[in-house]
Amino acid sequence: MRRVIASLTGALLSTGAMAAATPAQVVSQYAELAAIEYQDALTRARELQNAVNALVAKPSEHTLKAARQAWLDARVPYQQTEVFRFGNPVVDAWEGKVNAWPLDEGMIDYVDASYGNGSDMNAYYVVNVIANNSLSIGGKKVDTREINIELLRDTLHEADGNEANVATGYHAIEFLLWGQDLNGTGPAPAGRTGSPQERHAGNRPHTDFDPANCTGGHCDRRVRYLETATSLLIKDLEDIVQAWAANGEARNYIITDPTQGLRAMLTGMGSLSYGELAGERMKLGLMLHDPEEEHDCFSDNTHNSHYYNQLGIMNVYMGSYIKTDGTTVSGASLSDLVKNLNPELDQEVRARLDTTHQAMQALRERASTLETYDQMIAAGNTAGNAVVQHAIDALIAQTRSLERVIVALNLGNVTIEGSDSLDSPSAVFK
């Protein structure tokens, strides 16, 4: 599947519609892509729910592995939607419900002794809601006997305003399926087989979900948490699908004023490319050599998250998306618009997008065959560090070209989010 996507992506970058496109047409196609991509994310989340139901019904190594694979599959379309963030207040207000990270996993479940007993930064660092029927939150005793949507969303998620208290979304589910990744940047534990990720990621046993043969304690509550978090993910994705439907808030924000829509498009592409992906998700971890800065840390799936983030940026520029069923949706694009004004700039942008795509492919290939992403960013790993840095450099270069597009389209002030790791490296170590 990876080779098919790469081949089709290359074709999209080397061609383009010849007819001139209007801003309204480009923005309308952008909204269509958002609606379709979020629908794909919802479909994959429902498949994840089916796999979770199978795990709960009959806990085994097989059903746990199938649930993990369903989670990995669900990330493919979702990561391509992150480009719709940053420039759309509706999406920005919603996104933290489903993709907040990093999380202090001790709030949710048991953790290894090396995790510590507390944190000056978070009062809920090790409260372990799965193991407790009541908690003290905000100075008040909270009944947690029933693990339900209200408890996760209204009480626990970002409790006390602390963004590390992530109780919902993909990463809470990821932690429940894989458990802690205790391998750091070192070698994989002896005796584990499979891909680099299977050998090096978290290794929660399936018996953690088996009340009849329970490991880890409180298996019935762990099952309930997993079921609730998965159901809530689906509800949240249904909400964003509706927001991009006809007359939905997210769509209306984009299409009501095509110029505002173009600004949102470039804000999303530039901010994901620069401050978020090149900065917070890649350069910061490389500077600190810290595996806790991985995006999909419990599953060691970070290389795929980065790859599909970049693919999402390319989708928007080219006005195209390869659906999870293999069909391609395409229409009026930013590329068409830029090409009509400045063909050389369009060629520059597409070339830089392609260069970044190739860098992400190289990173992905290394992670899939040689060493995991957290090992790649380890101190002293010159070759692995270089692969990551090459992708960062490519992301920065493509952002500079996107900034030229903003000027060429005369869009006025467009804010691209930065990152201390890129803009003020010394601040990272203060």
CSV table of N, CA, C and O in Angstrom, one decimal, residues 7 21 73 97 107 180 184 289 320 388 416 427:
chain,number,residue,atom,x,y,z
A,7,SER,N,3.6,6.2,-5.4
A,7,SER,CA,3.6,6.3,-6.9
A,7,SER,C,2.5,7.3,-7.3
A,7,SER,O,2.7,8.2,-8.2
A,21,ALA,N,-8.2,28.2,-12.2
A,21,ALA,CA,-9.1,28.0,-11.2
A,21,ALA,C,-9.4,29.4,-10.5
A,21,ALA,O,-8.5,30.2,-10.4
A,73,ASP,N,-4.3,1.7,11.5
A,73,ASP,CA,-5.0,2.0,10.3
A,73,ASP,C,-5.9,3.3,10.4
A,73,ASP,O,-6.0,4.1,9.5
A,97,LYS,N,-9.7,17.5,21.6
A,97,LYS,CA,-10.5,16.3,22.1
A,97,LYS,C,-10.0,15.0,21.6
A,97,LYS,O,-10.1,14.0,22.3
A,107,MET,N,-2.2,9.2,35.0
A,107,MET,CA,-3.6,9.6,35.4
A,107,MET,C,-4.6,8.6,35.0
A,107,MET,O,-5.6,8.4,35.7
A,180,GLN,N,2.8,1.4,28.5
A,180,GLN,CA,3.9,2.3,28.4
A,180,GLN,C,5.0,1.7,27.5
A,180,GLN,O,5.2,0.5,27.4
A,184,GLY,N,12.8,3.4,25.9
A,184,GLY,CA,13.7,4.6,25.7
A,184,GLY,C,14.3,4.6,24.3
A,184,GLY,O,13.6,4.2,23.3
A,289,HIS,N,16.9,14.7,22.5
A,289,HIS,CA,17.1,13.3,22.3
A,289,HIS,C,16.2,12.5,23.3
A,289,HIS,O,16.6,11.5,24.0
A,320,SER,N,-6.1,17.2,-4.1
A,320,SER,CA,-6.4,15.8,-4.4
A,320,SER,C,-6.2,15.0,-3.1
A,320,SER,O,-5.4,15.4,-2.2
A,388,VAL,N,16.4,12.4,10.3
A,388,VAL,CA,15.4,13.3,10.9
A,388,VAL,C,15.7,14.7,10.6
A,388,VAL,O,14.8,15.5,10.1
A,416,ILE,N,1.9,32.2,10.5
A,416,ILE,CA,2.4,30.8,10.5
A,416,ILE,C,3.0,30.5,11.9
A,416,ILE,O,4.0,31.3,12.3
A,427,ALA,N,16.0,28.9,24.3
A,427,ALA,CA,14.9,28.9,25.2
A,427,ALA,C,14.5,27.5,25.6
A,427,ALA,O,13.8,27.3,26.7
